[in-house]
mmCIF file of C-alpha atoms and ligand atoms in Angstrom:
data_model
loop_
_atom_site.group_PDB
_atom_site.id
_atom_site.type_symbol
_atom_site.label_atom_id
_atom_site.label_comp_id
_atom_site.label_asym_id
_atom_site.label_seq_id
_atom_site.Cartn_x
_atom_site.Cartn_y
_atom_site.Cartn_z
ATOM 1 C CA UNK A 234 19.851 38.016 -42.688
ATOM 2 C CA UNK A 235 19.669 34.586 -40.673
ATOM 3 C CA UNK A 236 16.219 33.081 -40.964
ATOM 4 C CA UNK A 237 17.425 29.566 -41.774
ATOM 5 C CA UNK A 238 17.367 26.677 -39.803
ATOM 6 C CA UNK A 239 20.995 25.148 -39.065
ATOM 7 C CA UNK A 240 20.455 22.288 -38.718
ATOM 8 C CA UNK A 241 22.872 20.952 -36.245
ATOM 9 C CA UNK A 242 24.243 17.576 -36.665
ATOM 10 C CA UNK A 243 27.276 18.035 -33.761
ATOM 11 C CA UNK A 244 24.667 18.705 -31.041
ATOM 12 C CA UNK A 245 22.025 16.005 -32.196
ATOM 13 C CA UNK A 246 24.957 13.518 -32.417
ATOM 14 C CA UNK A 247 26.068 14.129 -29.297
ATOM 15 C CA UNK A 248 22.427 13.979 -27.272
ATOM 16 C CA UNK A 249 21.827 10.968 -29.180
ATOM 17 C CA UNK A 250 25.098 8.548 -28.113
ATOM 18 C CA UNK A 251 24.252 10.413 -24.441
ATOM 19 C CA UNK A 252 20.626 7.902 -25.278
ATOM 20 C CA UNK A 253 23.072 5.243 -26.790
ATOM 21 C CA UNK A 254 25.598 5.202 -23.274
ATOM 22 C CA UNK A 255 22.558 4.689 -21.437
ATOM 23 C CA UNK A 256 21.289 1.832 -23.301
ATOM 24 C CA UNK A 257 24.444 0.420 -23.973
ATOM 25 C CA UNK A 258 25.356 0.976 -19.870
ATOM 26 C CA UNK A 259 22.264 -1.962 -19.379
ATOM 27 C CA UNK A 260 23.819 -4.369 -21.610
ATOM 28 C CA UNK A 261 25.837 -7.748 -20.450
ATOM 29 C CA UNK A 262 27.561 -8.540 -22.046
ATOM 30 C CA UNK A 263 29.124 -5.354 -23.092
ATOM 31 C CA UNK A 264 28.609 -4.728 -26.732
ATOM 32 C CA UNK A 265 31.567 -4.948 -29.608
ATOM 33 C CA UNK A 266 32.270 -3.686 -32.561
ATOM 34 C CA UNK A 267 35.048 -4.766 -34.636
ATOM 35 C CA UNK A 268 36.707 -2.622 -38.098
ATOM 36 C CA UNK A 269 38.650 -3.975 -40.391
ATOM 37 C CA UNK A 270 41.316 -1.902 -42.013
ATOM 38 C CA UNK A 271 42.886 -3.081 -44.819
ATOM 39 C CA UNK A 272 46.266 -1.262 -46.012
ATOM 40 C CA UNK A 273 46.663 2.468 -44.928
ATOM 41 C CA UNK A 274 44.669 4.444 -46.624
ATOM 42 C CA UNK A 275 45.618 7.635 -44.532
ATOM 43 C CA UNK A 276 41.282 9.276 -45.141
ATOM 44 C CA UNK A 277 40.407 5.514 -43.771
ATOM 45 C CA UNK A 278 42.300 5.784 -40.770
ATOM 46 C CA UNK A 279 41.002 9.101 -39.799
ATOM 47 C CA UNK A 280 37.749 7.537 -40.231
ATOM 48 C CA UNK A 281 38.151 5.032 -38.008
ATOM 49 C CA UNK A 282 39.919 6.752 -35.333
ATOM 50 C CA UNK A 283 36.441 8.895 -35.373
ATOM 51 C CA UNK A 284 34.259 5.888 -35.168
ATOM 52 C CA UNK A 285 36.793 4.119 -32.313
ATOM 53 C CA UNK A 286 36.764 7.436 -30.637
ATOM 54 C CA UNK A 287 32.673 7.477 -30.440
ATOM 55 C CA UNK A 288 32.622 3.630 -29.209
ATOM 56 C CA UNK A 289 34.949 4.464 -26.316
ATOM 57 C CA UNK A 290 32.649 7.456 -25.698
ATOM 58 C CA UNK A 291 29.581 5.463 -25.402
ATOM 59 C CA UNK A 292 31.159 2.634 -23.682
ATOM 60 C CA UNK A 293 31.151 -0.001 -26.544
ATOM 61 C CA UNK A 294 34.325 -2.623 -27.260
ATOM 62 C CA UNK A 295 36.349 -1.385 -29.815
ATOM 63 C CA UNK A 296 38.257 -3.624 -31.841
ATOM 64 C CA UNK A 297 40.829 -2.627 -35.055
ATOM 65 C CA UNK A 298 41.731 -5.115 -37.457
ATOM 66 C CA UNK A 299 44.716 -3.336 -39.482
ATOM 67 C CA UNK A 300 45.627 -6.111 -42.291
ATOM 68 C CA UNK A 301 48.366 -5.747 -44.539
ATOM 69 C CA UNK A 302 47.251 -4.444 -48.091
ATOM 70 C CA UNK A 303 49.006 -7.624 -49.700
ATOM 71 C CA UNK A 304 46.084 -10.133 -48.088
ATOM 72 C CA UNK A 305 44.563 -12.298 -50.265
ATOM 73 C CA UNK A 306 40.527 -12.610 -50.700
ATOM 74 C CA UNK A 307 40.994 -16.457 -49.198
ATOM 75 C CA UNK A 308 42.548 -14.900 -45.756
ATOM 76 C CA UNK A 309 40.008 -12.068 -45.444
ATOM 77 C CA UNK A 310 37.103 -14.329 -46.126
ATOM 78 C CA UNK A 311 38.081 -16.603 -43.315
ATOM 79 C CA UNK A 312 38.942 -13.973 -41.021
ATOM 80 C CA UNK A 313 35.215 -12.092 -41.429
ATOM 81 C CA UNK A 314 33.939 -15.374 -41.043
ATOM 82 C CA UNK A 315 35.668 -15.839 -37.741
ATOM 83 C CA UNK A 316 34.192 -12.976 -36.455
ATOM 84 C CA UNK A 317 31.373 -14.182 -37.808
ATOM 85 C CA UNK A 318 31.045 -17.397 -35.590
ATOM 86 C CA UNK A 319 32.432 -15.059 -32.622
ATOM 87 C CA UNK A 320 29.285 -14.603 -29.908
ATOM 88 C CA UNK A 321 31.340 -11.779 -28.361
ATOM 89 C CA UNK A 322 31.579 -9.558 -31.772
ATOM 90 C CA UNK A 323 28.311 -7.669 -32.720
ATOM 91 C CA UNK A 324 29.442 -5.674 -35.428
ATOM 92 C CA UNK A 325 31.783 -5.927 -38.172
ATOM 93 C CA UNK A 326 32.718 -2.781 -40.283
ATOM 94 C CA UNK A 327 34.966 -3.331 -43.380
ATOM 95 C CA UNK A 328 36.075 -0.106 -44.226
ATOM 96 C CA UNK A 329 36.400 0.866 -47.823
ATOM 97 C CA UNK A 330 37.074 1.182 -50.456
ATOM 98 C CA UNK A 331 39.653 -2.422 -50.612
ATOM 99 C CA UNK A 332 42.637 -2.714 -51.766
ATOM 100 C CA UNK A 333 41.881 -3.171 -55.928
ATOM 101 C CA UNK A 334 42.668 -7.021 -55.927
ATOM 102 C CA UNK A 335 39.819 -7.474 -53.796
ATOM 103 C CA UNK A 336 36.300 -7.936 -54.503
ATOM 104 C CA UNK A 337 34.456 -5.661 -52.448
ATOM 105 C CA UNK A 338 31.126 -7.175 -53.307
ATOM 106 C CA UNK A 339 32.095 -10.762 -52.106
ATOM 107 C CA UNK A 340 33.779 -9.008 -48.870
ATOM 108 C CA UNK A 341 30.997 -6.803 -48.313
ATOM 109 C CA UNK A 342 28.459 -9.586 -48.858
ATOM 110 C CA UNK A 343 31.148 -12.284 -46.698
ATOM 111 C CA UNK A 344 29.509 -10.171 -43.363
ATOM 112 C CA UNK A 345 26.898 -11.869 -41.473
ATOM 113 C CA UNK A 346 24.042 -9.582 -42.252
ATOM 114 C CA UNK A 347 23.311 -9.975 -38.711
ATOM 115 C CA UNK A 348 26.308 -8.395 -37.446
ATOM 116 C CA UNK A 349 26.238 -5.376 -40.771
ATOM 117 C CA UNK A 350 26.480 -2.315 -39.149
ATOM 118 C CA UNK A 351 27.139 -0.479 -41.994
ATOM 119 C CA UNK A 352 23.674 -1.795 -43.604
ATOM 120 C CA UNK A 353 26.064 -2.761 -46.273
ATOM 121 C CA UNK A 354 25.249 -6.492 -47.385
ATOM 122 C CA UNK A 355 22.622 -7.180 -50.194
ATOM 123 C CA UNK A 356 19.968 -8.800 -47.849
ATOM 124 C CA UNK A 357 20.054 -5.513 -46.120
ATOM 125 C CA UNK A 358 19.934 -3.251 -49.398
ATOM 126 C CA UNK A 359 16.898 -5.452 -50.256
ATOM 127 C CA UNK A 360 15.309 -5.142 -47.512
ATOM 128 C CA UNK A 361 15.960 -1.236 -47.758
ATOM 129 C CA UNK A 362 14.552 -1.308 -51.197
ATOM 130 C CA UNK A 363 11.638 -3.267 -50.299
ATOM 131 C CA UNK A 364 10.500 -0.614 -47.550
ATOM 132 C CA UNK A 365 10.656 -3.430 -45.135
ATOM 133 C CA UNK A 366 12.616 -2.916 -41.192
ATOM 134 C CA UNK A 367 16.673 -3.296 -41.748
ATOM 135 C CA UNK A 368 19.771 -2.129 -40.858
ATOM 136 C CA UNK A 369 20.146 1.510 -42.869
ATOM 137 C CA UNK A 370 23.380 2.730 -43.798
ATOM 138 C CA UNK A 371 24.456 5.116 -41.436
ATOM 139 C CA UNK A 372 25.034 8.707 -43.777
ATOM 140 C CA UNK A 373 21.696 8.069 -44.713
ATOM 141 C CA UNK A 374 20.029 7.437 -41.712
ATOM 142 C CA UNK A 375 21.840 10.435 -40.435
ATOM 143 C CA UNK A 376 20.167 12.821 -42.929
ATOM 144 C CA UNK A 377 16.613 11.180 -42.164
ATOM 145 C CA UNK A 378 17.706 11.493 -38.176
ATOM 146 C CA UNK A 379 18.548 15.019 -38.863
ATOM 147 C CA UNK A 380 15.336 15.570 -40.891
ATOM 148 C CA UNK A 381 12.794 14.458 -38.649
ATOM 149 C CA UNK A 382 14.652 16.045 -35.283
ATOM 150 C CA UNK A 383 14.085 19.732 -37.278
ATOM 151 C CA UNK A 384 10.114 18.270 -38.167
ATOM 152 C CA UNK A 385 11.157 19.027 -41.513
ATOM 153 C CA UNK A 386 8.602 17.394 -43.721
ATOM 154 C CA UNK A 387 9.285 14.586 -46.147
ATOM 155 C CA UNK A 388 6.016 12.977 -47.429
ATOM 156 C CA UNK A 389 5.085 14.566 -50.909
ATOM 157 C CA UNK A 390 8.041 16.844 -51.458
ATOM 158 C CA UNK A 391 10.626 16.687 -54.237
ATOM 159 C CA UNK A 392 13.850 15.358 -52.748
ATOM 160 C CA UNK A 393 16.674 15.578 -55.431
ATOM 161 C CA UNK A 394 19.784 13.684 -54.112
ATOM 162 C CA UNK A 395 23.091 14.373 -56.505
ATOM 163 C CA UNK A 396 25.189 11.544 -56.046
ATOM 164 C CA UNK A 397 24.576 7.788 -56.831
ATOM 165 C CA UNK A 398 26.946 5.947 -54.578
ATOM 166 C CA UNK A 399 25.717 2.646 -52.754
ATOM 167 C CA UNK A 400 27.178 4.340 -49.406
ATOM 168 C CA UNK A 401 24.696 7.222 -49.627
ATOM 169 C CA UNK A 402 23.384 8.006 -52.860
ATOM 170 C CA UNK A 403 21.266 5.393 -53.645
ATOM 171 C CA UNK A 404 20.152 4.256 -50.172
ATOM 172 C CA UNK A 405 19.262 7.844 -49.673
ATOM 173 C CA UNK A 406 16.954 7.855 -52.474
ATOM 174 C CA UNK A 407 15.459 4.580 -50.882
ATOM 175 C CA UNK A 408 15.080 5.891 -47.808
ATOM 176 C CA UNK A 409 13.617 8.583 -48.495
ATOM 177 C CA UNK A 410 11.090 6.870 -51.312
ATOM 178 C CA UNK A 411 10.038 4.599 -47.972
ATOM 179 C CA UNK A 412 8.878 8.386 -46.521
ATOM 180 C CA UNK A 413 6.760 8.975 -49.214
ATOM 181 C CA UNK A 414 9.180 11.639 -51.207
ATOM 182 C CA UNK A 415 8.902 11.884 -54.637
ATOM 183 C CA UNK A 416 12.697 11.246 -56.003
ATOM 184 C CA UNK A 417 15.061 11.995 -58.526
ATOM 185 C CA UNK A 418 18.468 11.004 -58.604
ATOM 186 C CA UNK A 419 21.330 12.908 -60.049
ATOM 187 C CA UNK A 420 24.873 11.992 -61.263
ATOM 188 C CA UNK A 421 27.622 12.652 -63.333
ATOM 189 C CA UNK A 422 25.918 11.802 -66.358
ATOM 190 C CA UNK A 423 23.114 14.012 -65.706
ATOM 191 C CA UNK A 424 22.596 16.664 -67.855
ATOM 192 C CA UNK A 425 21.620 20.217 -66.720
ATOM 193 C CA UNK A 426 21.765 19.564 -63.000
ATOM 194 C CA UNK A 427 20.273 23.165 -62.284
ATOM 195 C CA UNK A 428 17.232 22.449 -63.906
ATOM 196 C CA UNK A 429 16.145 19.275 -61.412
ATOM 197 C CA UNK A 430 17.667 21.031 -58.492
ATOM 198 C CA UNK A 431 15.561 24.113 -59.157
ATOM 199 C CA UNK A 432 12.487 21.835 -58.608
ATOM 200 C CA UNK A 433 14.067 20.294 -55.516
ATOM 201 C CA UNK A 434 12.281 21.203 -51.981
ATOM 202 C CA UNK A 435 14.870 18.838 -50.499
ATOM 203 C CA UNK A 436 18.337 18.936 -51.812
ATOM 204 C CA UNK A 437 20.802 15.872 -50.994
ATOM 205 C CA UNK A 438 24.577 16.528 -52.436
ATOM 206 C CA UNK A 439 26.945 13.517 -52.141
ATOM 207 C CA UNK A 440 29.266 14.570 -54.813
ATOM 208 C CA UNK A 441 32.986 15.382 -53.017
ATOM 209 C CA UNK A 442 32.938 18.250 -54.892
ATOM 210 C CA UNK A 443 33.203 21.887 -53.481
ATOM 211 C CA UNK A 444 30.627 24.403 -54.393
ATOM 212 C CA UNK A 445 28.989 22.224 -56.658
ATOM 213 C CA UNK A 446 25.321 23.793 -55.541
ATOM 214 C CA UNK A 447 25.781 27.541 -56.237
ATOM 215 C CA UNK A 448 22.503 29.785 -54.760
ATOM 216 C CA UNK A 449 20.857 30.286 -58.556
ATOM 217 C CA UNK A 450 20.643 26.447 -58.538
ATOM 218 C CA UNK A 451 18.574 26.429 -55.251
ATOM 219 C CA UNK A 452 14.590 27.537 -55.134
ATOM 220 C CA UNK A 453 13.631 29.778 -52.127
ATOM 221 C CA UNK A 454 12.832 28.035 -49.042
ATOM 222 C CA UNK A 455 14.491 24.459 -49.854
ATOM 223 C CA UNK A 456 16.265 22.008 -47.448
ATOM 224 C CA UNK A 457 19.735 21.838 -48.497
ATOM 225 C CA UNK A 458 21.870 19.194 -46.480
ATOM 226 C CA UNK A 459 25.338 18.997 -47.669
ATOM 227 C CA UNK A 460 27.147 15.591 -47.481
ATOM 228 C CA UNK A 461 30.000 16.602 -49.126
ATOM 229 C CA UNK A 462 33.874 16.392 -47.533
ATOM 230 C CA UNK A 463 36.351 18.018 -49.153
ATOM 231 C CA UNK A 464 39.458 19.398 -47.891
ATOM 232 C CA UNK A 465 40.636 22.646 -49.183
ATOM 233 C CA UNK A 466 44.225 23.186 -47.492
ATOM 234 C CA UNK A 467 43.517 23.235 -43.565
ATOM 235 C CA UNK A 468 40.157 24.207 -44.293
ATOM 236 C CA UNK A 469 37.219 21.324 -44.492
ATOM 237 C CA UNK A 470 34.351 22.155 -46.891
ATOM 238 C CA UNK A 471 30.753 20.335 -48.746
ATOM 239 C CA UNK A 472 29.217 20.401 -51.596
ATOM 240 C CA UNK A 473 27.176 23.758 -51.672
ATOM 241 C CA UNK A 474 28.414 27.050 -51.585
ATOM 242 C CA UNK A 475 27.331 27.432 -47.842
ATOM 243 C CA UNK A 476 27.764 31.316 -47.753
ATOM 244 C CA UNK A 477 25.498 31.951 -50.613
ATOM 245 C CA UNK A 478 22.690 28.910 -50.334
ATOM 246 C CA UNK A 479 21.940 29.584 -47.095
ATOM 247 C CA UNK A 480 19.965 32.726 -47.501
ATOM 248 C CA UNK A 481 17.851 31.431 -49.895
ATOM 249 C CA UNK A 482 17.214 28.348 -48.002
ATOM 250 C CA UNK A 483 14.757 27.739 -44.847
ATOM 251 C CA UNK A 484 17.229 24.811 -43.259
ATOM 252 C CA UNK A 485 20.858 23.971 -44.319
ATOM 253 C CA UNK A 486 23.619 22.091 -42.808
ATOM 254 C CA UNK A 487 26.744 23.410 -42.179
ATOM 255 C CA UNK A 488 30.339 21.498 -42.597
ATOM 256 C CA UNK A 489 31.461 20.482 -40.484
ATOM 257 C CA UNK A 490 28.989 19.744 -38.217
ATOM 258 C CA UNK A 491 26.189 18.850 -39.715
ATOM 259 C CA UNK A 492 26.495 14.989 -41.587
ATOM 260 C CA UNK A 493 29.434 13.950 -40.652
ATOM 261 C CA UNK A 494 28.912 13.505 -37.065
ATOM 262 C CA UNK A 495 25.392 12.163 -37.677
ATOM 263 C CA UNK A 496 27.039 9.550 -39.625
ATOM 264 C CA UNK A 497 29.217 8.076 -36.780
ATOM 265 C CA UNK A 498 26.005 8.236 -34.379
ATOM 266 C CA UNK A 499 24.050 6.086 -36.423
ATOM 267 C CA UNK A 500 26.756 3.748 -36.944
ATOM 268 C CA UNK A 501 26.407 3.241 -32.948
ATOM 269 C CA UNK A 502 22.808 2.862 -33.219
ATOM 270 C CA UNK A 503 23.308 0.413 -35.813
ATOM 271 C CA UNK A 504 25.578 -1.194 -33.602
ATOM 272 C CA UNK A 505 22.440 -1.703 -30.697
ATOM 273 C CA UNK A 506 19.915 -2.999 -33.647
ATOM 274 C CA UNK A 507 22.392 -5.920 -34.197
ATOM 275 C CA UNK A 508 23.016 -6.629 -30.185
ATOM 276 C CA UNK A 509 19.385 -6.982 -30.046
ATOM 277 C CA UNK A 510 18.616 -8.845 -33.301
ATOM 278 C CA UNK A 511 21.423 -11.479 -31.990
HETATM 279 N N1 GUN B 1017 34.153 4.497 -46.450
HETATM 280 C C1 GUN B 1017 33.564 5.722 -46.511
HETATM 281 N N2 GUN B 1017 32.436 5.730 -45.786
HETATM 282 C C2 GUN B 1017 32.298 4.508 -45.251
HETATM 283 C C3 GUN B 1017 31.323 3.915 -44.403
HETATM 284 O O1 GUN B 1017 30.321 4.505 -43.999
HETATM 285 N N3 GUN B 1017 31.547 2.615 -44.062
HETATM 286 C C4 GUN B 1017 32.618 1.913 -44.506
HETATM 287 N N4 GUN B 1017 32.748 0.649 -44.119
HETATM 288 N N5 GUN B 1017 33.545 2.440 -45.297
HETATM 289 C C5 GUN B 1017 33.374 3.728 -45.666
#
């Protein structure tokens, strides 16, 4: 029985950096994005192969930083801030998580919040929290993206997002506060999970853990979108038990091919919102 929306991040991704080329085709200069990778974390350079991958795809400068894991907080500082001061960079993505000698905060927060493209730095995550226009982190923005393409409605219904990171958790919850949701936020403290999820018309999982959302947690007719990456052998899966949710849900996302991709659009249209606030 299919009478579920997919809701289908890989083909909304891809007509939205076909919009993004064209913009980004009227720009002079050309716009750039520079990543900083620091040590070789081998999930973090996947990552950014992705994201270099997309920028070469839409026509935007690509830059990679790769900096030896033994840097000290002094050298990174001054080389963000170089970048910084540089007219010709319009985006700077640190990608994490850092190397445990460094502060991630300070590094994070070192970014011009001009040039954030990952929505990252606290003026930004203010300015989230205060409902007021800023640079969104891009998982986030993905799911609203995703959301609103589908029409699916978010003013007045129960969004429960499972996860608490400040990469998607929390800024989800904001974001989706700012479109009139009510919100509760769930974590690994949280106890009884199934009984808030059960309530949920909108279910947000940013856990990294594989069928976390089984179908007797989910009420007929929710959203379910599935953040989750996990790798089981060869095989990449979410958070919810895809197979069995999706019957009992009117609009789910599959993975892969639902958030992920999403994810690295937004990071491009992040990328424009910072050429044109500079
Ligand atoms: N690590 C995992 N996700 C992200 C992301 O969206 N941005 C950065 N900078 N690092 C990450």
């Amino acid at each position: 029985m299919v009478d579920y929306m997919l809701l289908d991040g890989k083909m909304l991704s891809n007509k939205i950096k076909n919009e993004l080329k064209a913009e980004f085709a009227k720009l002079d200069p050309k716009p750039k994005l520079v990543v900083i990778l620091v040590g070789d974390d081998p999930a973090s350079k996947l990552y950014i192969q992705s994201k270099q991958k997309a920028c070469e795809e839409v026509g935007v400068i690509s830059e990679t930083i790769l900096l030896d894991s033994t840097i000290t907080e002094e050298q990174l500082v001054l080389e963000i801030e170089r970048l910084n001061n540089d007219p010709t960079v319009h985006g700077i993505l640190v990608q994490l998580p850092l190397p445990k000698h460094l502060n991630e905060t300070l590094i994070i927060n070192t970014i011009s919040d001009k040039k954030d493209v990952d929505g990252f730095h606290i003026y930004n995550k203010g300015r989230l929290i205060n409902n007021l226009e800023t640079i969104v982190p891009a998982t986030p923005l993905g799911v609203l993206t995703l959301l609103k393409e589908y029409n699916i409605e978010i003013k007045g219904k129960h969004a429960v997002v499972i996860g608490c990171s400040n990469i998607v958790g929390r800024p989800m919850a904001a974001l989706l506060l700012n479109h009139d949701a009510t919100v509760t936020i769930c974590h690994r403290y949280t106890e009884n999970l199934k009984q808030y999820t059960l309530m949920a018309d909108i279910i947000v999982c940013a856990v990294g853990k594989p069928n976390l959302i089984t179908a007797d947690m989910v009420k007929e007719g929710a959203v379910i979108i599935d953040v989750g990456i996990n790798r089981l052998g060869k095989k990449v899966v979410g958070d919810v038990d895809f197979e069995n949710v999706k019957d009992k849900a009117s609009a789910i996302t599959p993975v892969p091919g639902g958030v992920g991709p999403m994810t690295i659009a937004m990071l491009l249209s992040n990328l424009l919102k910072c050429y044109q606030n500079q």
